[in-house]
Coordinates of C-alpha atoms in Angstrom, one line a residue:
Chain F
M1 CA 0.1 -0.1 0.0
I2 CA 1.2 3.5 -0.8
A3 CA 1.1 5.7 2.2
I4 CA 2.3 9.0 0.3
S5 CA 1.7 9.6 -3.6
T6 CA 2.8 12.9 -5.2
S7 CA 2.7 13.4 -8.9
H8 CA 4.3 16.4 -10.5
L9 CA 3.8 18.4 -7.4
S10 CA 4.9 22.1 -7.5
K11 CA 4.7 25.2 -5.1
T12 CA 5.8 28.4 -6.3
Y13 CA 5.8 31.4 -3.8
T14 CA 5.5 34.9 -5.1
A15 CA 7.3 37.8 -3.5
G16 CA 8.6 41.2 -4.3
F17 CA 6.5 44.2 -5.4
R18 CA 3.3 43.2 -6.7
G19 CA 4.3 39.4 -6.5
K20 CA 6.8 39.8 -9.6
R21 CA 9.3 37.4 -8.1
Q22 CA 8.6 34.0 -8.2
I23 CA 10.2 31.1 -5.7
H24 CA 9.9 27.7 -6.8
A25 CA 9.9 25.6 -3.5
L26 CA 8.9 22.5 -5.4
Q27 CA 9.2 21.7 -8.8
D28 CA 7.6 18.6 -10.6
F29 CA 8.0 16.7 -7.7
S30 CA 6.7 12.9 -8.0
L31 CA 7.4 10.5 -5.0
D32 CA 5.8 7.3 -3.7
V33 CA 6.2 6.1 -0.2
E34 CA 5.2 2.7 0.6
S35 CA 3.6 1.9 3.9
G36 CA 5.7 0.3 6.7
Q37 CA 8.9 2.2 5.7
I38 CA 11.1 4.8 7.2
F39 CA 11.6 7.2 4.6
S40 CA 13.9 10.3 4.9
L41 CA 13.9 13.4 3.1
L42 CA 17.5 15.1 2.8
G43 CA 18.2 18.4 1.4
P44 CA 19.9 21.7 2.3
N45 CA 18.3 24.5 4.0
G46 CA 15.8 25.9 1.6
A47 CA 15.4 22.7 -0.5
G48 CA 11.8 22.4 0.0
K49 CA 11.6 19.6 2.6
T50 CA 9.4 21.4 5.1
T51 CA 7.3 22.9 2.1
F52 CA 6.7 19.2 1.0
I53 CA 5.4 18.1 4.4
K54 CA 3.3 21.3 4.8
I55 CA 1.5 20.5 1.3
L56 CA 1.0 16.9 2.5
L57 CA -0.5 18.0 5.7
S58 CA -2.5 21.0 4.0
L59 CA -0.9 23.6 5.7
T60 CA 0.3 25.0 2.5
R61 CA -1.5 24.7 -0.7
K62 CA 0.2 23.3 -3.7
T63 CA 0.2 25.4 -7.1
G64 CA 0.4 22.4 -9.1
G65 CA 0.3 18.5 -9.6
S66 CA -1.4 16.0 -6.9
A67 CA -0.8 14.9 -3.6
R68 CA -2.6 11.9 -1.8
L69 CA -2.2 10.6 1.8
M70 CA -3.4 7.2 2.7
D71 CA -5.4 7.3 -0.5
F72 CA -7.2 10.7 0.5
P73 CA -6.5 13.9 -1.4
V74 CA -4.5 16.0 0.9
S75 CA -7.2 18.8 0.8
D76 CA -9.5 16.5 2.7
H77 CA -9.0 16.9 6.4
K78 CA -10.1 13.3 6.9
A79 CA -6.6 12.2 5.4
R80 CA -5.1 13.6 8.8
R81 CA -7.2 11.2 10.9
H82 CA -4.5 8.4 10.9
V83 CA -1.6 10.8 10.6
G84 CA 0.9 12.2 13.6
Y85 CA 3.0 15.4 13.0
L86 CA 6.0 16.6 15.1
P87 CA 6.8 19.8 13.5
E88 CA 10.0 21.7 13.7
N89 CA 10.1 24.5 16.4
H90 CA 6.6 23.5 17.7
R91 CA 5.0 25.4 20.5
Y92 CA 2.8 23.9 23.0
P93 CA 0.8 26.1 25.5
G94 CA 3.0 26.7 28.3
Y95 CA 0.0 26.9 30.9
L96 CA -0.6 23.1 30.1
T97 CA 0.9 20.3 31.7
G98 CA 2.5 17.5 29.7
E99 CA -0.6 15.3 30.3
Q100 CA -3.1 18.1 29.4
V101 CA -1.2 18.5 26.1
L102 CA -1.7 14.8 25.3
H103 CA -5.3 15.0 26.4
S104 CA -6.1 18.2 24.4
F105 CA -4.5 17.4 21.2
G106 CA -5.4 13.7 21.4
T107 CA -9.2 15.0 21.5
L108 CA -8.5 17.1 18.4
S109 CA -7.1 14.0 16.7
G110 CA -10.8 12.5 17.3
I111 CA -10.1 9.9 19.9
S112 CA -12.2 9.2 22.8
G113 CA -11.1 10.7 26.2
A114 CA -11.2 7.2 27.7
T115 CA -8.8 6.1 24.9
I116 CA -6.5 9.1 25.7
R117 CA -6.6 8.5 29.2
S118 CA -5.4 4.9 28.8
R119 CA -2.7 5.8 26.2
T120 CA -1.3 8.8 28.1
T121 CA 0.8 7.1 30.6
S122 CA 2.2 4.5 28.1
M123 CA 3.1 7.4 25.7
L124 CA 4.7 9.3 28.3
E125 CA 6.6 6.4 29.6
L126 CA 7.8 5.6 26.0
V127 CA 9.3 8.8 25.6
G128 CA 10.8 9.0 29.1
M129 CA 8.7 11.7 30.3
K130 CA 6.4 9.9 32.9
E131 CA 7.6 11.7 35.9
W132 CA 7.1 15.1 34.3
R133 CA 3.4 14.4 33.3
N134 CA 2.0 17.0 35.9
T135 CA 4.5 19.9 35.3
K136 CA 3.7 22.7 33.2
V137 CA 5.2 22.8 29.7
K138 CA 6.8 26.0 30.3
K139 CA 9.2 24.6 32.6
Y140 CA 10.3 21.7 30.1
S141 CA 13.7 22.1 28.3
K142 CA 14.1 21.7 24.5
G143 CA 14.9 18.0 24.7
M144 CA 11.8 17.5 27.0
M145 CA 9.5 19.4 24.6
Q146 CA 10.9 17.2 21.5
R147 CA 10.0 14.0 23.7
L148 CA 6.4 15.5 24.6
G149 CA 6.1 16.4 20.8
L150 CA 6.8 12.8 19.8
A151 CA 4.4 11.5 22.4
Q152 CA 1.7 14.1 20.9
A153 CA 2.5 13.0 17.5
M154 CA 1.8 9.3 18.5
I155 CA -1.1 9.6 21.0
N156 CA -3.6 8.5 18.0
E157 CA -1.5 5.5 17.1
P158 CA -1.1 7.1 13.7
D159 CA -0.5 4.9 10.4
L160 CA 1.8 7.8 9.2
L161 CA 4.1 9.7 11.1
F162 CA 5.8 12.8 10.0
L163 CA 8.8 13.8 12.0
D164 CA 10.6 17.1 11.2
E165 CA 13.9 17.1 13.1
P166 CA 12.8 15.1 15.9
T167 CA 16.1 14.8 17.8
D168 CA 16.8 18.4 17.7
G169 CA 17.8 19.4 21.2
V170 CA 17.8 15.7 22.5
D171 CA 21.1 14.3 24.1
P172 CA 22.7 11.3 22.4
V173 CA 21.4 8.8 24.8
G174 CA 17.8 10.2 24.0
R175 CA 18.6 10.3 20.3
A176 CA 19.4 6.5 20.5
E177 CA 16.1 5.9 22.4
I178 CA 14.1 7.9 19.9
R179 CA 15.8 5.7 17.0
D180 CA 14.9 2.4 18.8
L181 CA 11.2 3.8 19.2
L182 CA 11.0 4.6 15.4
K183 CA 12.2 1.1 14.5
N184 CA 9.8 -0.4 16.9
L185 CA 7.1 1.7 15.3
R186 CA 8.2 0.4 12.1
T187 CA 7.8 -3.2 12.9
R188 CA 4.2 -2.3 14.0
G189 CA 3.7 -1.4 10.5
T190 CA 3.8 2.5 10.9
T191 CA 5.1 4.6 8.1
I192 CA 7.7 7.3 9.2
F193 CA 8.4 10.2 7.1
L194 CA 11.7 11.9 8.6
N195 CA 13.0 15.1 7.9
S196 CA 16.5 15.5 9.5
H197 CA 19.8 17.2 9.2
L198 CA 21.5 14.5 11.2
L199 CA 22.6 12.2 8.3
S200 CA 24.2 9.7 10.4
E201 CA 21.0 9.1 12.2
V202 CA 19.2 8.9 9.1
E203 CA 21.6 6.3 7.6
L204 CA 21.1 4.1 10.7
I205 CA 17.4 3.9 10.5
S206 CA 15.9 4.8 7.1
D207 CA 14.8 2.1 4.6
R208 CA 14.6 4.7 1.8
V209 CA 16.0 8.2 1.3
A210 CA 15.1 11.0 -1.1
I211 CA 17.3 14.0 -1.7
L212 CA 16.0 17.3 -3.0
D213 CA 17.8 20.3 -3.8
R214 CA 16.2 23.7 -4.8
G215 CA 12.8 22.1 -4.9
R216 CA 13.7 19.4 -7.4
L217 CA 14.1 15.7 -6.6
L218 CA 17.6 14.4 -7.1
R219 CA 17.7 11.0 -6.2
V220 CA 15.5 8.3 -4.3
G221 CA 16.8 4.8 -3.1
T222 CA 17.6 2.7 -0.4
V223 CA 20.7 3.8 1.9
D224 CA 22.8 1.1 0.3
E225 CA 22.0 2.4 -3.3
L226 CA 22.8 5.9 -2.3
T227 CA 26.0 5.2 -0.6
S228 CA 27.7 2.8 -3.1
S229 CA 30.5 4.9 -4.7
G230 CA 30.2 3.9 -8.2
E231 CA 32.8 1.2 -9.2
R232 CA 35.6 2.0 -6.8
Y233 CA 37.3 -1.0 -5.3
H234 CA 40.0 -1.6 -2.6
I235 CA 42.4 -4.5 -3.6
G236 CA 44.2 -5.7 -0.4
I237 CA 47.8 -7.0 -1.2
E238 CA 50.8 -8.5 0.5
G239 CA 53.9 -6.5 0.5
T240 CA 54.3 -3.5 -1.7
L241 CA 53.6 -2.8 -5.4
P242 CA 56.7 -3.8 -7.6
E243 CA 58.1 -0.8 -9.8
A244 CA 57.3 -2.6 -13.0
F245 CA 53.7 -2.7 -12.0
R246 CA 53.8 1.1 -11.7
T247 CA 55.3 1.4 -15.3
E248 CA 53.0 -0.8 -17.0
A249 CA 50.0 0.6 -15.3
A250 CA 51.3 4.3 -16.3
A251 CA 51.8 3.0 -19.8
K252 CA 48.2 1.8 -20.0
V253 CA 46.9 4.7 -18.3
L254 CA 45.4 2.9 -15.7
S255 CA 45.0 5.1 -12.6
F256 CA 45.0 3.9 -9.0
S257 CA 45.9 5.3 -5.8
E258 CA 48.1 3.5 -3.1
A259 CA 46.2 3.0 0.3
K260 CA 46.9 1.1 3.3
N261 CA 47.7 -2.5 2.6
G262 CA 46.8 -2.1 -0.9
L263 CA 45.6 0.2 -3.7
T264 CA 42.2 1.8 -4.6
I265 CA 40.8 1.8 -8.1
D266 CA 38.0 3.8 -10.0
V267 CA 37.0 1.5 -12.8
E268 CA 34.2 2.0 -15.3
S269 CA 33.1 -1.5 -15.4
I270 CA 33.9 -4.9 -13.9
A271 CA 36.3 -5.5 -16.9
G272 CA 38.5 -2.7 -15.6
L273 CA 38.7 -4.5 -12.3
N274 CA 39.6 -7.7 -14.1
A275 CA 42.2 -6.2 -16.1
M276 CA 43.7 -4.7 -12.9
I277 CA 43.7 -8.0 -11.2
D278 CA 45.3 -9.8 -14.3
M279 CA 48.2 -7.0 -14.2
L280 CA 48.7 -7.5 -10.5
R281 CA 48.9 -11.3 -10.9
R282 CA 51.3 -11.0 -14.0
H283 CA 53.5 -9.1 -11.8
H284 CA 53.3 -11.9 -8.8
V285 CA 51.5 -9.7 -6.4
Q286 CA 49.4 -11.4 -3.9
I287 CA 46.1 -10.4 -3.8
I288 CA 44.3 -10.9 -0.1
N289 CA 41.0 -9.5 -0.7
I290 CA 38.8 -7.1 -2.9
V291 CA 36.1 -5.0 -1.4
K292 CA 33.9 -2.7 -3.0
E293 CA 34.0 0.7 -1.4
R294 CA 31.0 2.7 0.2
S295 CA 30.8 6.2 1.2
T296 CA 28.8 7.4 4.2
L297 CA 25.3 8.9 3.3
E298 CA 26.7 12.2 4.3
E299 CA 29.5 12.1 1.7
S300 CA 27.0 10.9 -1.0
F301 CA 24.7 13.6 0.0
L302 CA 27.4 16.3 -0.2
N303 CA 28.9 14.8 -3.4
L304 CA 25.5 15.1 -5.0
I305 CA 24.7 18.4 -3.9
R306 CA 28.0 19.8 -5.1
R307 CA 27.6 18.2 -8.3
E308 CA 24.3 20.0 -8.5
V309 CA 25.6 23.1 -7.4
S310 CA 28.6 23.3 -10.0
A311 CA 26.1 22.0 -12.9
Chain Q
M1 CA -15.7 16.7 20.9
K2 CA -13.0 18.5 18.8
F3 CA -15.0 21.8 19.3
L4 CA -15.2 21.3 23.0
A5 CA -11.5 20.6 23.1
L6 CA -10.8 23.8 21.1
I7 CA -13.2 25.8 23.7
R8 CA -11.6 24.3 26.5
L9 CA -8.0 25.1 25.3
T10 CA -9.1 28.6 24.6
L11 CA -10.8 29.0 28.1
R12 CA -7.6 27.6 29.7
E13 CA -5.5 29.9 27.6
L14 CA -7.7 33.1 28.6
A15 CA -7.7 31.8 32.3
A16 CA -3.9 31.7 32.3
K17 CA -3.8 35.4 31.0
A18 CA -3.2 38.3 33.5
T19 CA -5.9 40.6 31.9
F20 CA -8.7 38.0 32.2
I21 CA -7.7 37.5 35.9
I22 CA -7.7 41.3 36.4
L23 CA -11.2 41.5 34.6
A24 CA -12.5 38.9 37.2
A25 CA -10.8 41.0 40.1
I26 CA -12.5 44.3 39.0
S27 CA -16.0 42.3 38.6
T28 CA -15.5 41.1 42.3
I29 CA -14.5 44.5 43.6
V30 CA -17.4 46.3 41.9
L31 CA -19.8 43.4 43.3
L32 CA -18.4 43.9 46.9
G33 CA -18.8 47.5 46.3
L34 CA -22.4 47.1 45.4
A35 CA -23.1 44.9 48.2
A36 CA -21.7 47.5 50.6
A37 CA -23.7 50.3 48.8
V38 CA -27.4 49.2 48.1
G39 CA -30.0 48.3 50.5
T40 CA -33.4 49.1 51.5
T41 CA -35.4 49.8 54.7
T42 CA -39.1 49.6 55.5
T43 CA -40.8 52.6 57.0
P44 CA -44.4 53.0 58.0
D45 CA -44.8 55.2 54.8
G46 CA -43.3 52.5 52.6
T47 CA -40.0 51.0 51.5
V48 CA -36.8 53.6 51.4
L49 CA -33.9 53.0 49.0
Q50 CA -30.5 53.3 50.7
V51 CA -26.9 53.9 49.4
F52 CA -24.2 53.4 51.7
G53 CA -26.7 53.7 54.6
Q54 CA -28.0 56.9 53.5
Q55 CA -31.6 57.4 52.3
A56 CA -31.4 57.7 48.6
S57 CA -35.2 57.9 47.8
P58 CA -38.6 58.9 49.4
P59 CA -40.6 56.0 50.8
M60 CA -42.2 54.3 48.0
P61 CA -44.4 51.2 47.5
E62 CA -42.8 47.8 46.6
D63 CA -43.4 48.2 42.8
Q64 CA -41.8 51.4 42.6
I65 CA -38.7 50.3 44.5
A66 CA -38.5 47.4 41.9
E67 CA -38.8 49.8 39.1
A68 CA -35.9 51.9 40.8
I69 CA -33.8 48.8 41.1
R70 CA -34.4 47.9 37.6
G71 CA -33.1 51.4 36.5
M72 CA -29.9 50.6 38.8
Q73 CA -29.4 47.3 37.0
A74 CA -29.9 48.8 33.6
G75 CA -27.1 51.2 34.5
L76 CA -24.9 48.6 36.0
A77 CA -25.5 46.5 32.6
G78 CA -24.5 49.5 30.5
G79 CA -21.3 50.0 32.5
L80 CA -20.5 46.2 32.2
F81 CA -21.0 46.3 28.7
T82 CA -18.5 49.0 28.2
G83 CA -16.1 47.2 30.4
I84 CA -16.6 44.1 28.4
I85 CA -16.0 46.0 25.1
L86 CA -12.7 47.7 26.4
F87 CA -11.2 44.8 28.6
G88 CA -12.9 41.8 27.0
I89 CA -11.5 42.7 23.5
F90 CA -8.2 43.4 24.9
A91 CA -8.0 40.2 26.7
T92 CA -9.4 38.0 24.1
A93 CA -7.9 39.7 20.9
G94 CA -4.8 37.5 21.0
V95 CA -6.6 34.4 20.8
I96 CA -6.8 34.0 16.9
P97 CA -3.3 35.4 16.2
D98 CA -1.5 33.2 18.8
A99 CA -3.5 30.2 17.4
L100 CA -1.9 31.0 13.9
E101 CA 1.6 31.5 14.9
K102 CA 4.3 29.3 13.4
G103 CA 4.8 26.2 15.5
T104 CA 1.3 26.3 16.9
V105 CA -0.8 26.5 13.8
D106 CA 1.1 23.4 12.5
L107 CA -0.2 21.5 15.5
Y108 CA -3.7 22.2 15.0
L109 CA -4.0 22.0 11.3
S110 CA -2.3 18.7 11.2
K111 CA -5.3 17.4 13.2
P112 CA -8.4 16.2 11.3
I113 CA -10.0 19.5 11.7
A114 CA -11.1 21.9 8.9
R115 CA -9.7 25.6 9.1
W116 CA -13.1 27.0 9.8
E117 CA -13.7 24.6 12.8
L118 CA -10.3 25.9 14.2
L119 CA -11.6 29.6 13.7
L120 CA -15.0 28.6 15.0
G121 CA -13.6 26.5 18.1
K122 CA -11.4 29.5 19.0
Y123 CA -14.2 32.3 18.4
L124 CA -16.7 30.1 20.7
G125 CA -14.0 29.7 23.3
A126 CA -13.3 33.4 23.8
V127 CA -17.0 34.0 23.7
A128 CA -17.4 31.2 26.4
A129 CA -14.9 33.1 28.6
I130 CA -16.7 36.3 28.1
F131 CA -20.1 34.5 29.1
V132 CA -18.6 33.2 32.1
N133 CA -17.2 36.6 33.4
V134 CA -20.3 38.4 32.5
L135 CA -22.5 35.6 34.1
Y136 CA -20.2 36.0 37.2
F137 CA -21.0 39.4 37.5
M138 CA -24.6 39.5 36.6
A139 CA -25.3 36.4 38.9
G140 CA -23.6 38.3 41.7
A141 CA -25.5 41.4 41.2
W142 CA -28.8 39.5 41.0
I143 CA -28.1 37.9 44.4
I144 CA -27.1 41.1 45.8
F145 CA -30.1 42.9 44.8
G146 CA -32.4 40.1 45.9
I147 CA -30.8 39.6 49.3
K148 CA -30.4 43.4 49.9
C149 CA -33.4 44.9 48.3
G150 CA -35.7 41.8 48.0
V151 CA -35.9 42.2 44.3
W152 CA -35.4 39.0 42.4
D153 CA -35.8 40.1 38.9
T154 CA -34.4 37.3 36.5
R155 CA -34.2 40.0 33.7
I156 CA -30.8 40.8 34.9
L157 CA -29.7 37.1 34.4
L158 CA -31.2 37.5 30.9
S159 CA -29.0 40.4 30.2
T160 CA -26.0 38.0 30.6
F161 CA -27.1 36.5 27.3
T162 CA -27.7 39.9 25.6
I163 CA -24.2 41.3 26.7
T164 CA -22.5 38.0 25.6
Y165 CA -24.5 38.3 22.2
M166 CA -23.4 41.9 21.7
F167 CA -19.6 40.8 22.4
A168 CA -20.0 37.8 19.9
C169 CA -21.1 40.3 17.2
L170 CA -18.2 42.5 17.6
Y171 CA -15.6 39.6 18.3
A172 CA -16.6 38.2 14.9
V173 CA -15.0 41.8 13.5
V174 CA -12.0 41.0 15.7
V175 CA -11.6 37.5 14.2
F176 CA -11.8 38.9 10.7
L177 CA -9.1 41.4 11.6
A178 CA -7.0 38.8 13.5
V179 CA -7.0 36.6 10.4
L180 CA -6.4 39.4 8.1
T181 CA -3.4 41.0 10.0
R182 CA -2.3 37.9 12.3
N183 CA -1.2 40.6 14.7
T184 CA -2.8 41.2 18.0
P185 CA -1.9 44.9 18.8
V186 CA -3.0 45.9 15.1
S187 CA -6.4 43.9 15.7
I188 CA -6.9 45.9 18.7
I189 CA -6.0 49.0 17.2
L190 CA -8.4 48.5 14.5
V191 CA -11.4 47.5 16.2
Y192 CA -10.8 50.3 18.9
L193 CA -10.7 52.8 15.8
Y194 CA -14.0 51.4 14.6
L195 CA -15.6 51.4 18.0
F196 CA -14.2 55.1 18.9
V197 CA -13.9 56.8 15.6
V198 CA -15.5 54.9 12.6
G199 CA -18.6 53.5 14.6
P200 CA -19.7 56.8 16.2
V201 CA -19.3 58.8 12.9
L202 CA -21.3 56.3 11.0
Q203 CA -23.8 56.3 13.8
N204 CA -24.2 60.1 13.4
R205 CA -23.8 59.9 9.7
E206 CA -27.0 62.3 9.2
T207 CA -25.3 65.1 11.3
V208 CA -21.6 64.5 10.1
L209 CA -21.2 62.4 6.8
F210 CA -24.4 63.6 5.0
L211 CA -23.2 67.1 5.4
I212 CA -20.5 66.5 3.0
S213 CA -22.9 65.7 0.1
D214 CA -26.2 65.2 -0.7
N215 CA -25.7 62.8 -3.5
T216 CA -28.1 59.9 -3.3
I217 CA -25.1 57.2 -4.4
Y218 CA -22.9 58.9 -1.6
R219 CA -25.5 58.7 1.1
S220 CA -26.8 55.1 0.0
F221 CA -23.0 54.0 0.4
I222 CA -22.6 55.5 3.9
D223 CA -25.9 53.8 4.9
G224 CA -24.8 50.6 3.5
L225 CA -21.3 50.9 5.1
S226 CA -23.1 51.6 8.8
Y227 CA -25.0 48.6 8.2
L228 CA -22.1 46.5 7.4
F229 CA -21.0 46.7 11.1
P230 CA -22.8 45.1 14.2
Q231 CA -25.2 47.7 15.5
L232 CA -23.7 48.0 18.9
D233 CA -25.5 51.2 20.2
A234 CA -28.8 50.0 19.1
M235 CA -28.5 46.8 20.6
R236 CA -27.2 48.4 23.8
T237 CA -30.1 50.7 23.9
N238 CA -32.3 47.7 23.5
G239 CA -30.5 45.8 26.2
A240 CA -31.5 48.5 28.6
K241 CA -35.0 48.2 27.5
Q242 CA -35.1 44.5 28.4
L243 CA -34.0 45.1 31.9
L244 CA -36.6 48.1 32.3
A245 CA -39.2 45.7 31.1
Q246 CA -39.9 47.8 27.8
E247 CA -40.6 46.6 24.5
M248 CA -37.5 45.6 22.5
D249 CA -36.7 46.2 18.8
W250 CA -35.1 42.9 17.7
K251 CA -34.1 44.3 14.4
P252 CA -30.5 45.6 15.4
F253 CA -30.0 42.0 16.8
L254 CA -30.9 40.4 13.5
Q255 CA -28.7 42.9 11.6
S256 CA -25.9 42.4 13.7
F257 CA -26.1 38.7 13.5
L258 CA -25.9 38.9 9.7
S259 CA -23.1 41.3 10.1
A260 CA -21.1 39.1 12.3
S261 CA -21.8 36.1 10.2
A262 CA -20.4 38.0 7.1
F263 CA -17.3 38.9 9.2
F264 CA -16.6 35.5 10.5
L265 CA -17.2 34.2 7.0
G266 CA -14.8 36.5 5.5
G267 CA -12.2 35.3 8.2
A268 CA -12.7 31.9 7.3
V269 CA -12.4 32.4 3.7
L270 CA -9.2 34.3 4.3
L271 CA -7.9 31.5 6.6
K272 CA -8.7 29.1 4.0
Q273 CA -6.5 30.8 1.4
R274 CA -3.5 31.0 3.5
D275 CA -0.2 29.3 3.6
F276 CA 1.5 28.2 6.7

């Protein structure tokens, strides 16, 4: 089942005198997110990540294309019945206690008072806020607000959870707890749509990742697909490379770089790798292992964005 | 359920505000003053109205005393109306702009509620808060007049609804301005501008604005403009008539209802168009 489906979605803001300046926040954005996944949206500041979430939640109107949530058009407020949302920089009324926040926003989600009461304790326990349930929100720290926000987003046991920077202000232990919580929700079948700047965390939990820049979708794929660095291999060898090998490689214009206990090569195809192995063997170099190299999600992201900027 | 949650949230929000606590404190002080001031004493010639223990009227029969009390109640209701307009608007004007602030509106609108429902829930919450305050004052005054003067006239309790209704009509204009500007101080300034400048000028259009030109189109336009807004003055006059057991004219109430509905609808349409 598809939880989120957008087709040729676009959003253009007008600015300046008489709206003459146009800002394309999203352009021809088509994306499908399957149910039960942790899907992350990455992009530099101003890429259109928050605009995308806001269109899906009908906080912002699209200027073109279509968008559906759980098979409802996003303009239909019933679509949000099974949705939870933790916005970035959320503000809960300071005069409410944590428990009252859950009760108030739970009621707005359309669930009964009895259900909310039965879930409140477990939700607060889940996010480590049980002992602060009767404290006024205005006394909460940033990290505590994030935890409460997460409990609020989950109070209606949503099928689809939007989290905008969920670990912002949370300490490393808390971040690990939130990661475990999200993994647990995934096993229950909840779709999680994550918007985060912490790429190392995204890498740890995401099933699929989309990268966007200046409103355009650059790449979508699994973390593995996005982090494999093309055809780059590390060949582990015993001893050092003989001089004759270097001379022949230079003559055949085969580029390589020497690395610890071996060499790294960039090849266009698997044939290139085999040619290098043949040459090493001809020079009696003992090959220990061959490993296809991967980059981190952060490196892949930065490479992609840099390529996009230079293009 | 969702409306109730919004109303309850708004009531809590207002109860947490100092302005609302001050409003309740002022009501309490006035009621205590009233309790200390009014009273009646019976003489062989009839009942005498007393203010701070001093004779304030000649001996009168019971029905004339009741009429005099009704006059006092009408004055009190008029004073309360002015107080509610001044302080009530000030205390509640922030309800809509606060709800539409970044970080708050996201939380509301990500729930399965339509934008007009959010607006209506907040509007009803603010009106309910004013109703509670007016009821507190009017019920207090009713008990004081009942105990100290022996006049248990329920019309003073009915005026709770009339005053709240008048406030609700004006608050629809505030809602429209709040959605338009998303700024509390600007909304307050604009509504006070209407109350103290535009409203009175339109009210006295025949002696002010009609002197500028006798052009029919111009005068019709000015007439139309004055009926665009809730008829606060006419409603206040009729509110006093209600307390004095005189015949009321319901037209200003109906016209104000239509005007308030139009302003509220305008606010809802503006809100629907807005990006957050």
